Coordinates of C-alpha atoms in Angstrom, one line a residue:
Chain A
M1 CA -16.5 3.8 -4.6
T2 CA -17.9 4.7 -1.2
A3 CA -21.3 5.2 -2.7
D4 CA -21.0 1.9 -4.6
R5 CA -19.9 0.1 -1.5
L6 CA -22.9 1.5 0.4
A7 CA -25.4 0.7 -2.2
G8 CA -25.3 -2.8 -0.9
G9 CA -26.2 -4.8 -3.9
L10 CA -23.3 -6.1 -5.8
Y11 CA -24.3 -5.0 -9.2
R12 CA -26.5 -2.0 -8.3
K13 CA -23.9 0.5 -9.5
R14 CA -24.8 4.1 -10.2
G15 CA -27.1 4.3 -13.2
V16 CA -26.7 0.6 -14.1
P17 CA -30.1 -1.1 -14.3
A18 CA -30.2 -4.6 -12.7
E19 CA -31.0 -6.2 -16.0
S20 CA -27.7 -5.1 -17.5
V21 CA -25.7 -7.2 -15.0
P22 CA -23.1 -8.9 -17.1
E23 CA -23.6 -12.6 -17.7
M24 CA -20.7 -15.0 -18.3
S25 CA -20.0 -15.5 -21.9
E26 CA -19.7 -19.1 -23.2
E27 CA -16.0 -18.5 -23.6
Q28 CA -15.7 -17.5 -19.9
N29 CA -17.9 -20.3 -18.8
K30 CA -16.7 -23.3 -20.8
D31 CA -18.4 -25.9 -18.8
G32 CA -21.8 -24.7 -19.8
G33 CA -23.1 -23.3 -16.6
A34 CA -21.3 -25.3 -14.0
V35 CA -19.0 -23.1 -12.0
E36 CA -16.7 -25.3 -10.1
F37 CA -13.0 -25.6 -9.3
G38 CA -11.1 -28.3 -11.2
A39 CA -9.0 -30.9 -9.5
E40 CA -5.9 -28.7 -9.5
A41 CA -7.8 -25.6 -8.1
L42 CA -9.3 -27.8 -5.4
V43 CA -5.8 -28.9 -4.3
A44 CA -4.8 -25.2 -4.2
Y45 CA -8.0 -24.5 -2.2
E46 CA -7.2 -27.1 0.4
E47 CA -3.6 -25.8 0.7
I48 CA -4.9 -22.2 1.2
L49 CA -7.0 -23.4 4.2
T50 CA -4.0 -24.8 6.0
H51 CA -2.6 -21.2 6.4
Y52 CA -5.5 -20.0 8.6
P53 CA -6.9 -21.1 12.0
E54 CA -10.4 -20.5 10.7
R55 CA -12.0 -21.1 7.3
R56 CA -13.4 -17.6 6.9
A57 CA -10.0 -16.1 7.0
A58 CA -9.1 -17.9 3.8
L59 CA -11.8 -16.0 1.9
M60 CA -9.5 -13.4 0.2
P61 CA -7.0 -16.0 -1.1
V62 CA -9.9 -18.2 -2.3
L63 CA -11.4 -15.2 -4.1
W64 CA -8.1 -14.6 -5.8
L65 CA -8.0 -18.3 -6.8
A66 CA -11.5 -18.1 -8.2
Q67 CA -10.7 -14.9 -10.1
H68 CA -7.6 -16.6 -11.7
E69 CA -9.7 -19.7 -12.5
F70 CA -12.8 -17.9 -13.9
G71 CA -11.5 -14.5 -15.0
W72 CA -13.9 -12.5 -12.8
L73 CA -16.1 -12.9 -9.8
S74 CA -19.5 -13.3 -11.4
P75 CA -22.6 -13.9 -9.3
Q76 CA -22.3 -17.6 -10.1
V77 CA -18.7 -17.7 -8.9
L78 CA -19.5 -15.9 -5.7
S79 CA -22.4 -18.3 -5.1
Y80 CA -20.0 -21.2 -5.7
V81 CA -17.4 -19.8 -3.2
S82 CA -20.2 -19.2 -0.7
D83 CA -21.3 -22.9 -0.9
L84 CA -17.7 -24.2 -1.0
M85 CA -16.6 -22.3 2.1
E86 CA -19.9 -22.5 3.9
L87 CA -20.1 -18.8 4.2
P88 CA -23.2 -16.7 3.7
L89 CA -23.4 -15.3 0.1
G90 CA -23.9 -11.8 1.5
W91 CA -20.6 -12.1 3.4
V92 CA -18.8 -13.3 0.3
E93 CA -20.3 -10.5 -1.8
G94 CA -19.5 -8.0 0.9
V95 CA -15.8 -8.9 0.8
A96 CA -15.6 -9.2 -3.0
T97 CA -17.1 -5.7 -3.4
F98 CA -14.8 -4.1 -0.8
Y99 CA -11.6 -4.7 -2.6
T100 CA -11.0 -3.0 -6.0
M101 CA -8.8 -5.8 -7.4
F102 CA -11.6 -8.3 -7.3
Y103 CA -13.3 -7.9 -10.7
K104 CA -17.1 -7.6 -10.6
R105 CA -17.4 -7.4 -14.3
P106 CA -15.6 -9.2 -17.1
M107 CA -12.3 -7.6 -18.1
G108 CA -10.5 -7.4 -21.4
K109 CA -7.5 -9.6 -21.9
Y110 CA -5.3 -6.7 -20.9
H111 CA -6.7 -4.6 -18.1
L112 CA -4.6 -1.4 -18.2
Q113 CA -4.8 0.6 -15.0
V114 CA -3.1 4.0 -15.1
C115 CA -2.1 5.3 -11.7
T116 CA -3.4 8.8 -11.5
N117 CA -2.5 9.6 -7.9
I118 CA -0.3 12.5 -6.9
S119 CA 3.2 11.5 -7.9
C120 CA 2.0 10.1 -11.3
Y121 CA -0.3 13.1 -11.7
L122 CA 2.7 15.5 -11.2
R123 CA 4.6 13.6 -13.9
G124 CA 2.0 13.5 -16.6
A125 CA -0.4 10.6 -15.8
D126 CA -3.3 12.5 -17.4
D127 CA -1.4 12.6 -20.7
I128 CA -0.8 8.8 -20.5
L129 CA -4.5 8.2 -19.8
G130 CA -5.5 10.6 -22.6
A131 CA -3.2 8.8 -25.0
L132 CA -4.8 5.4 -24.0
R133 CA -8.3 6.8 -24.4
R134 CA -7.5 8.0 -27.9
Q135 CA -5.6 4.8 -28.9
L136 CA -8.2 2.4 -27.6
G137 CA -11.3 4.5 -28.2
I138 CA -12.7 3.8 -24.7
A139 CA -13.0 5.7 -21.5
P140 CA -11.9 4.5 -18.0
G141 CA -14.3 1.8 -16.9
E142 CA -14.9 0.5 -20.4
T143 CA -13.7 -2.5 -22.5
T144 CA -13.0 -2.6 -26.2
P145 CA -15.6 -4.4 -28.3
D146 CA -13.1 -7.1 -29.2
A147 CA -12.6 -7.7 -25.4
K148 CA -8.9 -7.2 -25.7
F149 CA -8.4 -4.1 -23.6
S150 CA -10.1 -2.7 -20.5
L151 CA -9.0 0.7 -19.2
D152 CA -9.2 2.1 -15.7
R153 CA -7.7 4.7 -13.4
A154 CA -5.9 3.2 -10.5
E155 CA -5.7 4.8 -7.1
W156 CA -2.0 4.6 -6.4
L157 CA 0.2 1.6 -7.2
G158 CA 3.2 2.2 -5.0
S159 CA 5.5 3.1 -7.8
C160 CA 6.0 6.9 -7.3
G161 CA 9.8 6.7 -8.1
T162 CA 9.1 5.5 -11.6
A163 CA 6.0 7.6 -12.4
P164 CA 4.0 7.8 -14.5
M165 CA 3.2 4.1 -14.7
L166 CA 0.4 1.6 -15.2
Q167 CA -0.3 -2.0 -14.2
I168 CA -1.6 -4.7 -16.5
G169 CA -4.2 -6.9 -14.8
D170 CA -3.1 -8.0 -11.3
K171 CA 0.5 -8.6 -12.6
Q172 CA 3.0 -6.5 -14.5
Y173 CA 4.0 -2.9 -13.8
V174 CA 5.1 -0.8 -16.8
E175 CA 7.0 2.2 -15.4
N176 CA 8.6 5.5 -16.5
L177 CA 5.9 5.9 -19.2
T178 CA 5.8 8.5 -21.9
V179 CA 3.0 8.9 -24.5
E180 CA 5.2 7.3 -27.1
K181 CA 5.9 4.3 -24.8
V182 CA 2.3 3.7 -24.0
I183 CA 1.3 3.8 -27.7
D184 CA 4.0 1.4 -28.4
L185 CA 2.9 -0.8 -25.5
V186 CA -0.7 -1.0 -26.9
A187 CA 0.7 -1.9 -30.3
K188 CA 2.8 -4.7 -28.8
L189 CA -0.1 -6.1 -26.8
E190 CA -2.2 -6.0 -30.0
R191 CA 0.3 -8.2 -31.7
G192 CA 0.5 -10.5 -28.7
E193 CA 4.1 -9.7 -28.0
E194 CA 5.8 -9.8 -24.6
V195 CA 6.2 -6.4 -22.9
Chain B
M1 CA 26.5 6.4 6.6
S2 CA 28.1 5.0 3.4
E3 CA 27.3 1.3 4.0
K4 CA 23.8 0.4 3.1
L5 CA 21.9 -2.1 5.2
L6 CA 18.3 -2.0 4.3
L7 CA 19.1 -1.5 0.7
R8 CA 22.2 -3.7 0.7
F9 CA 21.0 -5.2 -2.6
E10 CA 22.1 -2.0 -4.3
D11 CA 25.7 -2.5 -3.1
V12 CA 26.2 -6.2 -3.9
S13 CA 26.6 -7.8 -7.3
T14 CA 24.5 -10.9 -6.6
D15 CA 20.7 -11.1 -6.5
L16 CA 19.9 -11.3 -2.7
S17 CA 16.4 -12.5 -3.3
D18 CA 18.0 -15.8 -4.1
I19 CA 18.5 -17.6 -0.8
D20 CA 21.9 -19.1 -1.7
N21 CA 23.2 -15.7 -2.4
Y22 CA 21.7 -14.3 0.7
V23 CA 23.3 -17.1 2.8
S24 CA 26.7 -16.6 1.1
D25 CA 26.5 -13.0 2.1
G26 CA 26.2 -14.0 5.7
G27 CA 22.4 -14.1 5.7
Y28 CA 20.5 -16.0 8.5
E29 CA 23.6 -16.1 10.7
T30 CA 22.2 -13.4 12.9
A31 CA 18.9 -15.3 13.4
R32 CA 20.8 -18.5 14.0
A33 CA 22.9 -16.9 16.7
A34 CA 20.0 -15.1 18.3
L35 CA 17.9 -18.2 18.7
R36 CA 20.9 -20.1 20.0
D37 CA 22.4 -17.6 22.4
R38 CA 19.8 -15.1 23.5
S39 CA 16.6 -15.3 25.4
P40 CA 13.4 -13.7 23.9
G41 CA 13.5 -11.2 26.7
E42 CA 17.0 -10.1 25.8
I43 CA 15.9 -9.5 22.2
V44 CA 13.0 -7.4 23.3
E45 CA 15.3 -5.4 25.6
A46 CA 17.8 -4.8 22.8
V47 CA 15.0 -3.5 20.4
K48 CA 13.6 -1.4 23.2
D49 CA 17.1 -0.1 24.0
S50 CA 17.9 0.7 20.4
G51 CA 15.1 3.4 20.3
L52 CA 13.7 1.9 17.1
R53 CA 10.4 3.6 16.2
G54 CA 7.8 2.3 13.7
R55 CA 8.5 3.2 10.1
G56 CA 5.0 2.8 8.9
G57 CA 3.9 6.3 9.8
A58 CA 3.0 6.6 13.5
G59 CA 6.5 6.3 14.9
F60 CA 5.6 4.3 17.9
P61 CA 8.5 2.7 19.8
T62 CA 8.7 -0.9 18.5
G63 CA 10.3 -2.5 21.6
L64 CA 7.7 -0.9 23.8
K65 CA 4.9 -2.2 21.6
W66 CA 6.3 -5.7 21.9
T67 CA 6.1 -5.5 25.7
F68 CA 2.3 -4.9 25.5
V69 CA 1.8 -8.6 24.7
P70 CA 0.2 -10.0 27.8
K71 CA 1.9 -13.1 29.3
G72 CA 0.2 -16.3 30.1
T73 CA -3.1 -15.9 28.3
G74 CA -2.9 -19.4 26.9
K75 CA -3.7 -17.9 23.4
P76 CA -1.3 -17.9 20.5
V77 CA 0.6 -14.6 19.8
Y78 CA 0.6 -13.4 16.2
L79 CA 3.1 -11.2 14.4
L80 CA 1.8 -9.4 11.4
C81 CA 4.1 -7.7 9.0
N82 CA 2.3 -4.7 7.4
A83 CA 3.5 -4.8 3.8
D84 CA 0.4 -3.0 2.5
E85 CA 2.5 0.2 1.8
S86 CA -0.6 2.2 1.1
E87 CA 0.2 5.9 1.6
P88 CA 0.5 7.7 -1.7
G89 CA 4.1 8.9 -2.1
T90 CA 5.5 5.8 -0.3
F91 CA 7.4 3.1 -2.2
K92 CA 10.2 2.1 0.1
D93 CA 9.0 -1.2 1.5
R94 CA 8.6 -2.5 -2.1
Q95 CA 12.4 -2.3 -2.5
I96 CA 12.9 -4.7 0.4
L97 CA 10.1 -7.0 -0.7
E98 CA 11.2 -7.3 -4.3
H99 CA 15.0 -7.3 -3.8
D100 CA 15.9 -8.5 -0.3
P101 CA 13.0 -10.5 1.1
H102 CA 15.2 -12.7 3.2
Q103 CA 16.3 -9.7 5.2
L104 CA 12.6 -9.3 6.2
I105 CA 12.2 -13.1 6.8
E106 CA 15.3 -13.3 9.0
S107 CA 14.1 -10.3 11.0
M108 CA 10.7 -11.8 11.4
I109 CA 12.2 -15.0 12.7
I110 CA 14.0 -13.1 15.4
S111 CA 11.0 -10.9 16.1
A112 CA 8.6 -13.9 16.3
Y113 CA 11.0 -15.7 18.7
A114 CA 11.2 -12.5 20.8
I115 CA 7.4 -12.2 21.3
G116 CA 6.6 -15.9 21.4
C117 CA 4.9 -16.1 18.1
I118 CA 4.6 -19.3 16.1
D119 CA 2.5 -18.1 13.2
A120 CA 3.4 -14.9 11.5
Y121 CA 1.7 -13.3 8.5
I122 CA 3.0 -10.9 5.9
Y123 CA 0.1 -8.8 4.5
I124 CA 1.3 -7.6 1.1
R125 CA -0.8 -5.2 -1.0
G126 CA -2.5 -6.9 -3.9
E127 CA -1.0 -4.7 -6.5
F128 CA 2.6 -5.8 -5.7
S129 CA 2.5 -9.0 -7.7
T130 CA 6.2 -9.1 -8.2
G131 CA 6.8 -8.6 -4.5
Y132 CA 4.2 -11.3 -3.7
E133 CA 5.8 -13.8 -6.0
T134 CA 9.3 -13.0 -4.7
L135 CA 8.1 -13.3 -1.1
C136 CA 6.3 -16.6 -1.7
R137 CA 9.4 -18.0 -3.3
A138 CA 11.7 -16.7 -0.5
V139 CA 9.4 -18.2 2.2
A140 CA 9.3 -21.5 0.4
D141 CA 13.1 -21.5 0.1
A142 CA 13.5 -20.6 3.8
Y143 CA 11.3 -23.6 4.7
A144 CA 13.4 -25.9 2.5
K145 CA 16.6 -24.8 4.2
G146 CA 15.1 -25.4 7.7
F147 CA 15.0 -21.7 8.5
L148 CA 11.2 -21.8 8.9
G149 CA 8.9 -24.4 10.3
K150 CA 9.5 -26.7 13.3
G151 CA 13.0 -26.9 14.9
I152 CA 14.5 -23.9 13.2
F153 CA 18.3 -24.0 12.8
G154 CA 18.2 -27.4 14.5
G155 CA 16.9 -25.9 17.8
D156 CA 13.4 -26.2 19.3
T157 CA 11.9 -23.0 18.0
E158 CA 9.0 -23.1 15.6
V159 CA 8.1 -20.1 13.3
N160 CA 5.9 -20.2 10.3
I161 CA 5.4 -17.3 7.9
H162 CA 2.2 -17.1 5.8
V163 CA 1.9 -14.6 2.9
H164 CA -1.5 -13.0 2.6
R165 CA -2.2 -11.0 -0.5
G166 CA -4.5 -7.9 -0.2
A167 CA -6.8 -6.9 -3.1
G168 CA -6.7 -3.2 -3.3
A169 CA -7.9 -1.2 -0.3
Y170 CA -5.9 1.7 1.3
I171 CA -7.4 1.1 4.7
C172 CA -5.7 -2.3 5.0
G173 CA -2.6 -0.3 5.9
E174 CA -4.3 0.7 9.1
E175 CA -3.4 -2.0 11.6
T176 CA -6.9 -3.0 12.7
G177 CA -8.2 -2.8 9.1
L178 CA -5.4 -5.1 8.2
I179 CA -6.4 -7.5 11.0
E180 CA -10.0 -7.6 9.8
S181 CA -8.8 -8.2 6.3
I182 CA -6.7 -11.2 7.3
E183 CA -9.8 -12.6 9.1
G184 CA -11.6 -12.6 5.7
K185 CA -13.7 -9.5 6.2
R186 CA -14.2 -6.0 4.8
A187 CA -11.4 -4.0 6.2
H188 CA -13.3 -1.8 8.7
P189 CA -10.9 -0.6 11.3
R190 CA -11.7 -1.4 14.9
N191 CA -12.3 0.8 17.9
K192 CA -9.3 1.0 20.2
P193 CA -8.9 -0.1 22.9
P194 CA -8.6 -3.0 23.1
F195 CA -5.3 -2.6 21.2
P196 CA -4.1 -5.4 18.9
A197 CA -1.4 -6.4 21.4
V198 CA -4.2 -7.6 23.7
Y199 CA -7.0 -8.5 21.2
G200 CA -5.8 -8.6 17.7
V201 CA -6.2 -11.1 14.9
F202 CA -8.4 -14.1 15.6
G203 CA -9.0 -12.5 19.1
C204 CA -5.4 -13.2 20.1
P205 CA -2.5 -10.9 21.1
T206 CA -1.1 -9.5 17.9
I207 CA 1.9 -7.3 17.0
V208 CA 1.7 -5.4 13.7
N209 CA 4.9 -3.9 12.4
N210 CA 5.9 -2.4 9.1
V211 CA 8.3 -4.0 6.7
E212 CA 11.1 -1.5 7.2
T213 CA 10.6 -1.6 11.0
L214 CA 11.0 -5.3 11.1
S215 CA 13.9 -5.3 8.7
C216 CA 15.8 -3.1 11.2
V217 CA 15.6 -5.8 13.9
K218 CA 18.2 -8.1 12.3
H219 CA 20.7 -5.2 12.1
I220 CA 20.0 -4.2 15.7
I221 CA 20.6 -7.7 16.9
E222 CA 23.7 -8.1 14.8
R223 CA 25.3 -4.8 15.6
G224 CA 23.9 -3.9 18.9
A225 CA 21.5 -1.2 20.2
D226 CA 24.3 1.2 20.8
W227 CA 25.3 1.1 17.1
F228 CA 21.7 1.8 16.1
K229 CA 21.4 4.6 18.6
S230 CA 24.5 6.3 17.2
I231 CA 22.8 6.9 13.9
G232 CA 20.7 10.1 13.8
P233 CA 18.8 11.7 16.6
E234 CA 18.4 10.1 20.0
S235 CA 14.6 10.5 20.0
G236 CA 14.3 8.1 17.0
P237 CA 17.5 6.8 15.6
G238 CA 18.6 4.4 12.9
P239 CA 19.0 4.1 9.2
K240 CA 15.9 5.3 7.3
L241 CA 14.4 4.8 3.8
Y242 CA 13.3 8.0 2.2
G243 CA 11.3 7.9 -1.0
V244 CA 11.4 11.0 -3.2
S245 CA 9.0 11.5 -6.0
G246 CA 7.4 14.3 -8.1
H247 CA 9.2 17.1 -9.8
V248 CA 12.8 16.0 -9.1
K249 CA 15.5 14.9 -11.6
K250 CA 16.2 11.5 -9.9
P251 CA 13.2 10.2 -8.0
G252 CA 13.9 7.1 -5.9
V253 CA 14.4 5.5 -2.5
F254 CA 17.4 6.6 -0.5
E255 CA 18.8 5.0 2.6
L256 CA 20.2 7.7 4.8
P257 CA 20.6 8.3 8.6
M258 CA 17.4 9.3 10.3
G259 CA 17.4 13.1 10.5
T260 CA 18.9 13.8 7.1
S261 CA 17.9 17.3 6.0
L262 CA 14.9 17.6 3.7
R263 CA 16.9 20.1 1.5
E264 CA 19.8 17.6 1.2
L265 CA 17.4 14.9 0.3
I266 CA 15.8 16.9 -2.5
E267 CA 18.8 18.8 -3.8
V268 CA 21.5 16.2 -3.5
H269 CA 20.1 12.7 -3.4
A270 CA 17.1 13.3 -5.7
G271 CA 19.2 15.5 -8.0
G272 CA 17.3 18.7 -7.4
L273 CA 14.4 20.1 -9.4
R274 CA 13.9 19.8 -13.1
D275 CA 15.9 22.4 -15.1
G276 CA 14.5 25.9 -15.0
R277 CA 12.0 25.2 -12.3
K278 CA 11.8 26.5 -8.7
L279 CA 10.5 24.6 -5.7
K280 CA 7.0 25.4 -4.6
A281 CA 5.9 22.8 -2.1
V282 CA 6.9 19.6 -0.4
I283 CA 4.7 16.9 1.2
P284 CA 7.3 15.2 3.5
G285 CA 5.6 12.0 4.7
G286 CA 3.0 10.6 2.3
S287 CA 0.0 12.4 0.9
S288 CA -1.9 12.7 4.2
V289 CA 0.5 14.9 6.1
P290 CA 0.5 18.7 6.1
V291 CA 2.3 20.3 3.2
L292 CA 5.4 22.5 3.6
R293 CA 6.2 25.6 1.5
A294 CA 9.6 26.0 -0.3
D295 CA 10.9 28.2 2.5
E296 CA 10.2 25.5 5.1
I297 CA 12.5 22.7 3.9
D298 CA 15.5 23.4 6.1
I299 CA 14.4 20.7 8.6
N300 CA 15.7 17.4 9.6
M301 CA 13.7 14.4 8.5
D302 CA 13.1 12.7 11.8
F303 CA 9.9 12.2 13.8
D304 CA 10.3 15.1 16.2
S305 CA 11.8 17.7 13.9
V306 CA 9.1 17.3 11.2
A307 CA 6.5 17.4 13.9
K308 CA 8.0 20.7 15.2
A309 CA 7.7 22.1 11.7
G310 CA 4.0 21.4 11.8
S311 CA 3.9 18.3 9.6
M312 CA 4.8 14.7 10.1
L313 CA 7.5 12.3 9.0
G314 CA 4.8 9.7 8.3
S315 CA 6.1 7.1 6.0
A316 CA 8.9 9.5 4.7
G317 CA 7.4 9.5 1.2
V318 CA 8.5 12.9 0.1
I319 CA 6.5 14.5 -2.8
V320 CA 8.1 17.4 -4.4
M321 CA 6.2 20.1 -6.4
D322 CA 7.7 22.8 -8.5
D323 CA 6.4 26.2 -9.5
S324 CA 4.4 24.8 -12.4
T325 CA 2.1 23.0 -9.9
D326 CA -1.6 23.9 -9.6
M327 CA -2.2 23.4 -5.9
V328 CA -6.0 23.3 -6.3
A329 CA -5.7 20.5 -8.8
V330 CA -3.3 18.6 -6.5
L331 CA -5.5 18.9 -3.5
R332 CA -8.5 17.7 -5.6
R333 CA -6.4 14.6 -6.5
I334 CA -5.5 14.0 -2.9
S335 CA -9.1 14.4 -1.8
H336 CA -10.4 12.1 -4.6
F337 CA -8.1 9.4 -3.3
Y338 CA -9.3 9.6 0.3
H339 CA -12.9 9.7 -0.8
H340 CA -12.3 6.6 -2.9
E341 CA -10.7 4.8 -0.1
S342 CA -12.9 5.7 2.8
C343 CA -14.3 2.4 4.1
G344 CA -17.7 4.0 4.8
Q345 CA -17.9 2.9 8.4
C346 CA -18.0 6.4 10.1
T347 CA -20.2 9.2 9.0
P348 CA -17.8 12.1 9.3
C349 CA -15.3 10.3 7.0
R350 CA -17.8 8.8 4.5
E351 CA -19.7 12.0 4.0
G352 CA -16.8 14.4 4.7
T353 CA -14.4 12.9 2.1
G354 CA -17.2 13.1 -0.5
W355 CA -17.9 16.8 0.3
L356 CA -14.2 17.7 0.2
E357 CA -13.8 16.2 -3.2
K358 CA -17.1 17.7 -4.5
I359 CA -16.2 21.2 -3.3
L360 CA -12.7 21.0 -4.7
A361 CA -13.9 19.8 -8.0
R362 CA -16.2 22.8 -8.2
I363 CA -13.4 25.1 -7.3
E364 CA -11.0 23.6 -9.8
E365 CA -13.6 23.8 -12.6
G366 CA -14.1 27.5 -12.0
H367 CA -17.4 27.3 -10.2
G368 CA -16.3 27.9 -6.7
T369 CA -17.3 30.8 -4.5
P370 CA -15.4 32.4 -1.5
A371 CA -17.9 30.6 0.8
D372 CA -16.6 27.3 -0.5
L373 CA -13.2 27.9 1.2
E374 CA -14.9 28.3 4.5
K375 CA -17.0 25.2 3.9
L376 CA -13.9 23.2 3.1
D377 CA -12.3 24.3 6.3
S378 CA -15.3 23.6 8.4
V379 CA -15.9 20.1 6.8
A380 CA -12.2 19.3 7.3
K381 CA -12.3 20.4 11.0
S382 CA -15.4 18.3 11.7
M383 CA -13.5 15.2 10.3
M384 CA -10.6 15.3 12.8
G385 CA -10.7 13.1 15.8
T386 CA -14.3 12.0 15.2
T387 CA -13.9 8.6 13.7
V388 CA -12.7 5.1 14.5
C389 CA -9.5 5.4 12.5
V390 CA -7.4 8.2 11.2
L391 CA -8.2 8.0 7.5
S392 CA -10.6 10.8 8.2
D393 CA -7.8 12.9 9.7
A394 CA -5.6 11.9 6.8
A395 CA -8.1 13.3 4.4
A396 CA -8.6 16.5 6.4
M397 CA -5.0 17.4 7.2
P398 CA -3.9 18.1 3.6
V399 CA -7.0 20.3 3.0
R400 CA -6.4 22.4 6.0
S401 CA -2.7 22.8 5.3
F402 CA -3.1 23.5 1.6
L403 CA -5.7 26.2 2.4
D404 CA -3.4 27.6 5.1
K405 CA -0.1 27.6 3.1
F406 CA -1.4 28.4 -0.4
R407 CA -4.4 30.6 0.5
D408 CA -3.7 33.0 -2.3
E409 CA -4.1 30.3 -4.9
F410 CA -7.4 29.1 -3.5
T411 CA -8.7 32.7 -3.1
A412 CA -7.8 33.4 -6.8
A413 CA -9.5 30.2 -7.8
V414 CA -12.8 31.3 -6.4
S415 CA -12.6 34.9 -7.4
G416 CA -14.4 34.5 -10.6
A417 CA -11.5 35.8 -12.7
S418 CA -9.5 32.6 -12.4
G419 CA -9.9 31.5 -16.0
R420 CA -10.6 28.0 -14.7
G421 CA -13.0 25.6 -16.2
G422 CA -11.8 24.6 -19.6
E423 CA -8.6 22.6 -19.3
S424 CA -9.3 21.1 -15.8
A425 CA -12.4 19.2 -16.7
R426 CA -10.2 16.3 -17.8
A427 CA -8.6 15.9 -14.3
V428 CA -10.9 13.6 -12.4
A429 CA -14.1 12.4 -13.9

């Protein structure tokens, strides 16, 4: 991560050529190119600004809003936020790339992040991650071809008492995992069931 | 201490995150009475007198911190609640955030009144989505009841609470990193001085306190400083939340008097070790503090006693490891974390954390040499006290203490006959 942060360019990740920077799919960009908040999001945006004495301080909540609206923070989205907030694009990129929960690539419908830090490690996080790799056929950092699942390691999720565990997207925690439970979890998500 | 305060939600049958339940349970009465009957100065004095020390890790006296706010600057004073809970092994504040958020809000009203703050922020780690939603709802409910906003409890005090969601960065738990993050920046910690009490968020006097620390304030005001002082050691009293995780039967968060013995915590409250296993090591205060061996756990879990034993109470996140644990692999995990989370601002930390991880990976995979152990030690030494914030020290301390306390294991790992290399390749890619 440190190396990535220092590389400067948003999409200049280790070994990833610039031309393979992900573009938004039509599905993710329904308005055919125009990245813009809708009326409801604009109301939310204005509300966010009221919580801070200066506009720049609202950047993180606005990036959250943008991520929820557009799915991930594509170059177009960051450029839109930069224009909207009248902040330099470099500044917006700098903040977006600093925080791991801001997505710089499109994610599958279910982004499964397995905590592999010490308490989870001690209670079998590697087995959970291994089971997910086998079940989904992808490695951490990858997304299934049907765009349903993305898999990642998470660096500590604050749930050591219920280890091992994982988080789905920026929402739900699934705790006290076993290999059986995690296989069952994937099956339920495949079927679109609540977990 | 049989009655739970910070974890009262465990003792009552109603859901305390619901404001009506919290009010029926006597909630917000302490804040109402404090704002009506006491001056801000009296509250600061009571907190000072109680001996409350910060529960986030450093253990700085809270009341004293509050007195550092300069008077008459003409600038607003900010209160920031650090709910970033970012030290691995720590999961105590989450209990309050998810189950009893009004306890925190009520305490923040009293604290804000005491230091003359109108706008307070709660910085909650991005991963805690349940806590974030619970807090947002609790804050909205408190506004609706007239407990927040202008003219609180019908008086003339104004306190607003804003909830700011982080987005995944360990360093935001460092108070100046947190301040930078609220300002909409990369969370690069600031050089100190100036300390936040003088020049904090938006260039204004700022007090940053941890969730558990602030939550104690309501109880101190309600029951008095003498009551608080009567719990645990004089040098840092009060109820305390201990999180126990790892190889124990019943991991969890336990509210006990400050100074409870580490052995009691592990063997009684956390149910002891898994069957057939023996204790090997304990990290007493979150992953950054020096590790203790199994024969070193007869200590009291308070700031001074743990320091005397050569470690730190830190955030009281106790990580327990049994005799099945590979200490080289654990240290590699810890070092991977600090490398991942280094903000990259200072060279000793940015480069040092990378080297520590790289060398440990080599050792774990069976390619280490005896010289690597010296290298680890010298890199770690060069990382202590040489950077803007203590992340660098936090990365170095476990390395030095693991090498010191479990030297045999590391020596065996670099001896060439360790049999390492196959299995461990899967650990951290």
